[in-house]
XYZ file of C-alpha atoms in Angstrom:
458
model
C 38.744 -11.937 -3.252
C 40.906 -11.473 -6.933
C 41.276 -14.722 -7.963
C 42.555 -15.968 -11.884
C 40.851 -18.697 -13.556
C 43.402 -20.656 -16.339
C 40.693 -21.314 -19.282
C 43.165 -23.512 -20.823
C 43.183 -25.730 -17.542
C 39.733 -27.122 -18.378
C 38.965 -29.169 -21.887
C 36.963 -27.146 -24.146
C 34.787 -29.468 -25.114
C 33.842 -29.654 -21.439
C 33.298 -26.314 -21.785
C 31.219 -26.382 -25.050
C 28.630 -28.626 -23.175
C 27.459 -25.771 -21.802
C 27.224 -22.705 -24.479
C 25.589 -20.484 -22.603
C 27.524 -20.275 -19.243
C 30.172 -17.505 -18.972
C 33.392 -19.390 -19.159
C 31.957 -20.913 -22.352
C 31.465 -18.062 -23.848
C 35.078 -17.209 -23.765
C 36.382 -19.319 -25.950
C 34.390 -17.576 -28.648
C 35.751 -14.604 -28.046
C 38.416 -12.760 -30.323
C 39.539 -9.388 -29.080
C 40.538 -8.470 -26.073
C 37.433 -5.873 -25.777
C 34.902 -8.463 -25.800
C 37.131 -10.768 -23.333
C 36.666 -8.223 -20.961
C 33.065 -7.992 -21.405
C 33.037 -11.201 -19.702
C 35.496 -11.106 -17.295
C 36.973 -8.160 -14.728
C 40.760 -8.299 -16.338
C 43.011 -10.355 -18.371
C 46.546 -11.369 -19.243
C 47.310 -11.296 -22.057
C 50.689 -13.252 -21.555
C 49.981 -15.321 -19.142
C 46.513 -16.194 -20.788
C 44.649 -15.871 -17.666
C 40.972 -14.710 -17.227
C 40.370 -12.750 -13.838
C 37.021 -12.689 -11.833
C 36.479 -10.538 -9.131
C 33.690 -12.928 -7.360
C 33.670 -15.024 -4.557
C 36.323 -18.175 -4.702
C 34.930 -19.958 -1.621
C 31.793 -20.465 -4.106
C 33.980 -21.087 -7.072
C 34.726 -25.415 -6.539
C 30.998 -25.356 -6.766
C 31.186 -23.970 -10.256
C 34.055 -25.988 -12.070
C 32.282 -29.237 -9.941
C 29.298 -28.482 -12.472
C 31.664 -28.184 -15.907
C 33.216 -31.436 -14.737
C 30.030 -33.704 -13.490
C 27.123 -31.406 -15.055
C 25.072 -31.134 -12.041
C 25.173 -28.768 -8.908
C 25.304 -28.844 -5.587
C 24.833 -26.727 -2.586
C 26.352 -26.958 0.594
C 23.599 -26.151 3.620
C 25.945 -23.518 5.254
C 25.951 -21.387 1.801
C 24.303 -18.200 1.787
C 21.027 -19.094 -0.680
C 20.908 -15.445 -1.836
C 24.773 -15.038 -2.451
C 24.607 -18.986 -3.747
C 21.885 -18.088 -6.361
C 23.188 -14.538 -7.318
C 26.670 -16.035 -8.073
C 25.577 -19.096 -10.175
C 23.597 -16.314 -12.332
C 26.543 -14.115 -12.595
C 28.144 -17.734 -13.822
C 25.676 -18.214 -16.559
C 24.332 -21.417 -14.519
C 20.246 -22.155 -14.574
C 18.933 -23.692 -11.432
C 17.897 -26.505 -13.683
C 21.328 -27.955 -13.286
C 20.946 -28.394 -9.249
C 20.954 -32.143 -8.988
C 18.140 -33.987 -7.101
C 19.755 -34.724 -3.399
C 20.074 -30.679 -3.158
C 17.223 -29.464 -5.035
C 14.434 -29.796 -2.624
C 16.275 -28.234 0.310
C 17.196 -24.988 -2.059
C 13.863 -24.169 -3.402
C 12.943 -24.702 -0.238
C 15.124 -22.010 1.621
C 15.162 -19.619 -1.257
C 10.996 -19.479 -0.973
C 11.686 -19.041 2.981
C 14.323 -16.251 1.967
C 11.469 -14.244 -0.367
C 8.916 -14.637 2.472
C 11.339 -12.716 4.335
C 12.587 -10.489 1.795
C 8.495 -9.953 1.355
C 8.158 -8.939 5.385
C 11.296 -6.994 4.995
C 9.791 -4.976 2.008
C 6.885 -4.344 3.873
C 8.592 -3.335 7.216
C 10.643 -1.184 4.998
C 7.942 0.606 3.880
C 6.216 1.251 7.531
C 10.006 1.823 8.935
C 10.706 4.663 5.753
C 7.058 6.135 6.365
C 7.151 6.690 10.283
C 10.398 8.023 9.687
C 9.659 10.126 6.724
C 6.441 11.056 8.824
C 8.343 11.776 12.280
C 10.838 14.382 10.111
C 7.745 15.967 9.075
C 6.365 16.932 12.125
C 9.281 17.758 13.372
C 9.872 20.024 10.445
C 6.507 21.406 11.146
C 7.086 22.180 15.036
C 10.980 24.064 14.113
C 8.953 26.744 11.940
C 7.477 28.105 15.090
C 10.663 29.014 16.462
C 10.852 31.754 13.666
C 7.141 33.004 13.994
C 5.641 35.668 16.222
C 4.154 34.251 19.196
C 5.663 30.974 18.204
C 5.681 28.825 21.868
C 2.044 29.311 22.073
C 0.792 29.106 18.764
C 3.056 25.368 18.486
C 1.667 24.634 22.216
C -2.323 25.672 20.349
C -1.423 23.506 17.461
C -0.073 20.065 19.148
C -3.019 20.415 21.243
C -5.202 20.909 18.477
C -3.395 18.503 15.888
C -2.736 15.864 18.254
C -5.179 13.881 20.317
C -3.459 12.557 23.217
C -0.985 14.979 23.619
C -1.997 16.626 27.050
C -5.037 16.657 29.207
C -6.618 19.551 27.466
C -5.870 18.293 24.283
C -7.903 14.784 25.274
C -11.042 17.251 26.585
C -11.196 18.975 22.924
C -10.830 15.753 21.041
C -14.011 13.991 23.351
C -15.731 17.008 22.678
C -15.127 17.274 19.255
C -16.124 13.541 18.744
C -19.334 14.019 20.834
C -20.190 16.977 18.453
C -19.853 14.730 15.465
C -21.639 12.247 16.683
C -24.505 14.323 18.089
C -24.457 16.138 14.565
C -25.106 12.409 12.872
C -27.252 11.249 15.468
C -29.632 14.399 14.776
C -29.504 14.398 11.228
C -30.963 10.687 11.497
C -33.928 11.033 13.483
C -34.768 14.360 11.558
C -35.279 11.842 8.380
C -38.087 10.039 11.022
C -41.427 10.565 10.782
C -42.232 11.735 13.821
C -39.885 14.781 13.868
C -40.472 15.589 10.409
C -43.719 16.585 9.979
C -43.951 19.624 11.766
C -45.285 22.326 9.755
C -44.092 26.233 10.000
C -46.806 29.065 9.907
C -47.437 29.111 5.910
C -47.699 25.116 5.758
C -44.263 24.117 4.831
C -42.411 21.499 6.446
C -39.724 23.095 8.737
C -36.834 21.631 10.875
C -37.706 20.760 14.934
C -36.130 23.698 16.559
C -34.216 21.033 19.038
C -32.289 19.449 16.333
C -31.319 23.130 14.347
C -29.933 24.266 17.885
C -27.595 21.325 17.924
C -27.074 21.791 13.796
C -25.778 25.460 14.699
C -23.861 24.772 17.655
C -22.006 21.875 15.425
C -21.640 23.973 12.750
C -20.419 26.469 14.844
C -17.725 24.142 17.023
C -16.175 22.912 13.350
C -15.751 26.389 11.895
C -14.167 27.466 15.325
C -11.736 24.149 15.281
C -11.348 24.648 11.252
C -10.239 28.360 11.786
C -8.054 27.997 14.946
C -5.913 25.227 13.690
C -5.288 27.704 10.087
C -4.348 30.197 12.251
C -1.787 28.512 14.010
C -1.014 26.213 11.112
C 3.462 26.467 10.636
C 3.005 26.403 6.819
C -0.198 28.637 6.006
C 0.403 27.832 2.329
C 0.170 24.049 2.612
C -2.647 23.912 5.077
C -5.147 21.875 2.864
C -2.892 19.421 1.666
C -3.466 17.126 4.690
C -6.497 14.940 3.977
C -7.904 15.793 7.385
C -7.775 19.262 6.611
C -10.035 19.243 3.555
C -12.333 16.863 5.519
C -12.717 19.605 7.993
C -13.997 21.861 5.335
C -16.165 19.798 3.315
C -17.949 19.158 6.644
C -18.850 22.630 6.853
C -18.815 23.606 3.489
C -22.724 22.128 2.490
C -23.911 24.452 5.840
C -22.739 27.709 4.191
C -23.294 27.056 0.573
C -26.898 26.161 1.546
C -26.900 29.141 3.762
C -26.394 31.297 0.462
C -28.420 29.130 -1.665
C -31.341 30.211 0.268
C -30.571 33.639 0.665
C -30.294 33.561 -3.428
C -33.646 31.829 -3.737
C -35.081 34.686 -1.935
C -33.818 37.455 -4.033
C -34.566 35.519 -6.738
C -38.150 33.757 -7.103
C -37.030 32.754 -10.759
C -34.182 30.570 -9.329
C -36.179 28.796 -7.325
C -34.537 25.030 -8.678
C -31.599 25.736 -6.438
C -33.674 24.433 -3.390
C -32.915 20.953 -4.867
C -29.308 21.389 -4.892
C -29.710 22.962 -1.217
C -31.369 19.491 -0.303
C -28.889 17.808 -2.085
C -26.367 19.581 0.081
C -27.754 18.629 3.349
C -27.241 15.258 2.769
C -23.717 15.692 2.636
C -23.015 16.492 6.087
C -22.879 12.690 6.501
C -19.166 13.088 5.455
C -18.711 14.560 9.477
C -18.140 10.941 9.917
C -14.647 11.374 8.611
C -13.964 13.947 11.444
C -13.633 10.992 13.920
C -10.321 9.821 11.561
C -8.722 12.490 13.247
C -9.526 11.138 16.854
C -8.598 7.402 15.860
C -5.976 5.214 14.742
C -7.716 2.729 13.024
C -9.090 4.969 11.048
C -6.347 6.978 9.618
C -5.296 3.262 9.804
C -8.165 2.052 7.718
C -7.261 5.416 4.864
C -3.713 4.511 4.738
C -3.640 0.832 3.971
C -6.646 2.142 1.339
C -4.628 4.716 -0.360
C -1.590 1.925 -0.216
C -3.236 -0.643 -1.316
C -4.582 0.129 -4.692
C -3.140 -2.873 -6.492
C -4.922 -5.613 -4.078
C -7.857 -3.506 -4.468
C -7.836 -3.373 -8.399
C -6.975 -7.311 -8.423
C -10.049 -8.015 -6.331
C -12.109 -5.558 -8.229
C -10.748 -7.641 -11.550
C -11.966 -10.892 -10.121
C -14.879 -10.144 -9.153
C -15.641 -8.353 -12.607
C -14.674 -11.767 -14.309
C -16.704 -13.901 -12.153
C -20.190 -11.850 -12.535
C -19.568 -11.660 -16.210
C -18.914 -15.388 -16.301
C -21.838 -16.559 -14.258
C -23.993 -14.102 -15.310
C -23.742 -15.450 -19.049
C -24.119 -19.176 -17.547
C -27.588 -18.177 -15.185
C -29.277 -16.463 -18.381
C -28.612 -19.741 -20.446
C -29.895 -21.980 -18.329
C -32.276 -20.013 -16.559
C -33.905 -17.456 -19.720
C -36.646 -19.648 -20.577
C -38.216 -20.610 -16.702
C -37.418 -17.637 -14.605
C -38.928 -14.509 -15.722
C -36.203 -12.793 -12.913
C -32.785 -13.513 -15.803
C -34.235 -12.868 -18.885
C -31.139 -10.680 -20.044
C -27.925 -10.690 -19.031
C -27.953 -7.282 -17.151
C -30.521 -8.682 -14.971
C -27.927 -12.090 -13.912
C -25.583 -9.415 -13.889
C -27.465 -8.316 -10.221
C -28.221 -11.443 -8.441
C -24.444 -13.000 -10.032
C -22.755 -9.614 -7.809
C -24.969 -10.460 -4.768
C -24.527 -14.506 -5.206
C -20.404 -13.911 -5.191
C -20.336 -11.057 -2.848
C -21.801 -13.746 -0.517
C -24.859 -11.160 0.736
C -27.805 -13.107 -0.613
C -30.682 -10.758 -0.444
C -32.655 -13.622 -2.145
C -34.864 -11.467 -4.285
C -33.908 -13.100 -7.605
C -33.122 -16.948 -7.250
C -32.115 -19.555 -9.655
C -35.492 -22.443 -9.897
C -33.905 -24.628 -12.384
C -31.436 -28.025 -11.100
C -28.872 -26.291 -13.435
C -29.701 -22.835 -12.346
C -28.944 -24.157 -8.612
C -25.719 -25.808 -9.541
C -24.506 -22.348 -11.357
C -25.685 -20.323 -8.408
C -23.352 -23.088 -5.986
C -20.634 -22.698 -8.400
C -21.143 -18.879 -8.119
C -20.938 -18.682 -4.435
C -17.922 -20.917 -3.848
C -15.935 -19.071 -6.703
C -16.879 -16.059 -4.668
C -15.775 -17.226 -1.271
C -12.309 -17.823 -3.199
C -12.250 -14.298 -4.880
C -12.614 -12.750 -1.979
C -10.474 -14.328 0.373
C -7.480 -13.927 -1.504
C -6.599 -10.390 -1.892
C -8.292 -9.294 1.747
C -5.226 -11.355 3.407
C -3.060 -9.126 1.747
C -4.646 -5.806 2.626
C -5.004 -7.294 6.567
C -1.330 -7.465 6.348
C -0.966 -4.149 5.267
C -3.574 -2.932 7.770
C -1.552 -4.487 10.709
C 1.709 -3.049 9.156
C -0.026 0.780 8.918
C -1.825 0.196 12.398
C 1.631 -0.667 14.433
C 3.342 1.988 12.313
C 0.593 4.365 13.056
C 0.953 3.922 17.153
C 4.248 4.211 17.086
C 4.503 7.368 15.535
C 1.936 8.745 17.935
C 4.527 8.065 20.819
C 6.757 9.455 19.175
C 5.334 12.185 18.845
C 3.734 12.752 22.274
C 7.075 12.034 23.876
C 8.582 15.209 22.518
C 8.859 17.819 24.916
C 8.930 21.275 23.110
C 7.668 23.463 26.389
C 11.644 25.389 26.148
C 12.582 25.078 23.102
C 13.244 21.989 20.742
C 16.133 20.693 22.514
C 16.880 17.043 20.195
C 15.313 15.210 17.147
C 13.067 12.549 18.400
C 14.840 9.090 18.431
C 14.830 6.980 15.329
C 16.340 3.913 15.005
C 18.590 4.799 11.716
C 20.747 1.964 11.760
C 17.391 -0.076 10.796
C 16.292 2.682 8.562
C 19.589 2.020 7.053
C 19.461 -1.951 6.815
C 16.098 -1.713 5.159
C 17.153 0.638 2.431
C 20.279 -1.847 1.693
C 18.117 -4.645 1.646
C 16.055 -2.615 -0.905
C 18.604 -2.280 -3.195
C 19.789 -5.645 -3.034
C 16.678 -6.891 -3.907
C 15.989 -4.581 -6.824
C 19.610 -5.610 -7.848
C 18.898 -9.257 -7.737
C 15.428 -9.016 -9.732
C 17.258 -7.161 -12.594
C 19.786 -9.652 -12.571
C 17.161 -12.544 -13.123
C 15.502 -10.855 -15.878
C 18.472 -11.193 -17.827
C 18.051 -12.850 -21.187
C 20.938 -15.501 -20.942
C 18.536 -17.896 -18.301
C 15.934 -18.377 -21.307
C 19.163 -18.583 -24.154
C 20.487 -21.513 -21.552
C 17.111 -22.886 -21.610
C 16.736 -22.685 -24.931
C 19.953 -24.159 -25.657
C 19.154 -27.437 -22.933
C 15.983 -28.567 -25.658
């Protein structure tokens, strides 16, 4: 694909109608060193310039010195077409009108694609990344005492789904969260929280603190059992799920002591607050059930991945209740005694573009009412926008998620880990070239010579 271009062939003032392309730039040069800045080798003798590019894209190029405009064939590659015209120095300006239309056209179908493929990348590199994990985990056993049964324990501990008893303990364990919730409501109701114990003060029903205990109990006993037969003791409450097991159990205990301190110790009698305090955080037993469901640990992941779409919608919405905040208290300050300062229309502007409406502070005024319509569409609009990118992302994380579960429940390690579980490299592979490419190709547009050429056009 060598090929030698004779500068001398073309007129240099055809040349010098274009300044900033890279055969142009040539004829300025005047050493050999910066020559072959611009080119892969030269002759010297022969005065030939060698490029090590493409020639079946190269009649394209001297067609533009000779005519000044561009054209594209429809069986070029649009990517390998718009990479090589940069490499030439060429702007996309220069592409005349009959092909114009048709390349934008295919090059916005070609970063759609390269958009998916980014985003399958990232799902394809995770569940992989994710799958050599657990396996990693599962291989550590095989150097442990009692290592079959404490990885057969942990699989059916770690992984709902995995076999028939490992399905039992995961309804149970949801049914135990959920009856730990359910109680913790209806203790909050009148009717079950009024009893009284024998010096007057109010005291738990006796029902609901039997199922309290026997939660508490079932979530230390799941907590402790899967540290014990954790492969990597050390690194045991790194996994999300794992802390979210503690802090479930955590408020129990610490109120447990706090009482026992209060006691001792009349004089510290404030810590009852922070006990009460406390209780209320055993709502966070909620988060047990991401351990039992996909769309949950779904739901975390596109979360924790998603921080930019979050932060732009966040942004938005910041601009739009400062915005329409300022416009209710102008219009609305002297008739509505509801936005008489701007921290007020800060309130009902949040509720008006968040679309919820509770209706408690409304706009009287016919200016007021046209704001608050203004306020509400604008909202519809901020909202809509960055939640299409997060579903995608969501749908990504959700297929990714199922498919390393079936991964992992098809590995059979009952005599021994026999083979890796099967990954489909050769995409793993594709995805990571395409990657690079694509980073490639981004620096390659940042260049400064596109605005020079511009700037050289006007």
């Amino acid at each position: 694909s060598v090929f030698s271009v004779n500068v001398l062939r073309l007129q240099s003032d055809t040349l010098s109608r274009f300044p900033e392309t890279r055969l142009a730039r040539l004829l300025h040069c005047q050493s050999k060193e910066s020559i072959l800045e611009l080119c892969d080798d030269y002759d010297d003798t022969e005065k030939e310039f060698y490029f090590d590019r493409n020639p079946a894209l190269f009649p394209y190029v001297l067609n533009f010195y000779n005519t000044g405009r561009l054209h594209v064939m429809a069986e070029l590659c649009i990517f390998s077409f718009s990479q090589e015209i940069e490499y030439w120095g060429i702007n996309e300006f220069f592409i005349d009108s009959c092909c114009s239309s048709a390349y934008h056209c295919r090059k916005m179908d070609q970063d759609r694609e390269d958009w998916e493929d980014r985003s399958d990348e990232g799902s394809t590199t995770s569940s992989f990344d994710e799958l050599l994990e657990f396996y990693n985990d599962v291989t550590k056993f095989d150097k442990q005492l009692l290592g079959s049964a404490r990885r057969r324990v942990w699989l059916m501990l770690d992984n709902p789904g995995y076999s028939v008893a490992s399905r039992i303990i995961s309804i149970l364990s949801i049914l135990v969260v959920l009856g730990s919730i359910a109680t913790m409501c209806m203790n909050s109701m009148s009717e079950f929280s009024s009893l009284l114990d024998s010096e007057g003060q109010p005291t738990e029903d006796p029902r609901f603190e039997t199922v309290e205990h026997f939660g508490i109990g079932w979530f230390t006993l799941e907590l402790v059992a899967r540290f014990v037969v954790a492969p990597d003791l050390l690194h045991f409450f790194e996994h999300p799920l794992n802390v979210i097991d503690l802090v479930s159990i955590l408020p129990f205990y610490l109120t447990l002591l706090i009482n026992l301190v209060v006691d001792s110790t009349p004089a510290l009698a404030n810590l009852g607050r922070v006990a009460q305090v406390l209780r209320l955080m055993r709502i966070f037993r909620i988060l047990k059930l991401a351990r039992h469901s996909t769309g949950l640990r779904s739901l975390g992941a596109t979360l924790r991945n998603s921080y930019k779409e979050v932060g732009l919608l966040l942004l938005y919405l910041a601009v739009g209740v400062s915005f329409f905040s300022v416009m209710a208290y102008t219009v609305e300050k002297e008739d509505n005694e509801d936005l008489t300062t701007i921290p007020a229309c800060w309130w009902w502007a949040t509720v008006s573009m968040t679309t919820v409406g509770y209706g408690d502070v409304v706009p009287v005024s016919i200016a007021g009412k046209l704001t608050a319509s203004a306020c509400i569409l604008a909202g519809i609009l901020v909202v809509v926008l960055p939640i299409t990118l997060i579903f995608n992302k969501f749908s990504l994380f959700y297929k990714r998620q199922k498919q390393l579960e079936i991964a992992m429940r098809s590995c059979d390690f009952d005599e021994g880990i026999k083979e890796v579980p099967s990954v489909n490299l050769r995409n793993y592979y594709a995805h990571k070239v395409k990657s690079l490419m694509a980073s490639l190709s981004n620096m390659s547009r940042s260049s400064p010579s596109e605005h020079s050429l511009n700037e050289s056009i006007h």
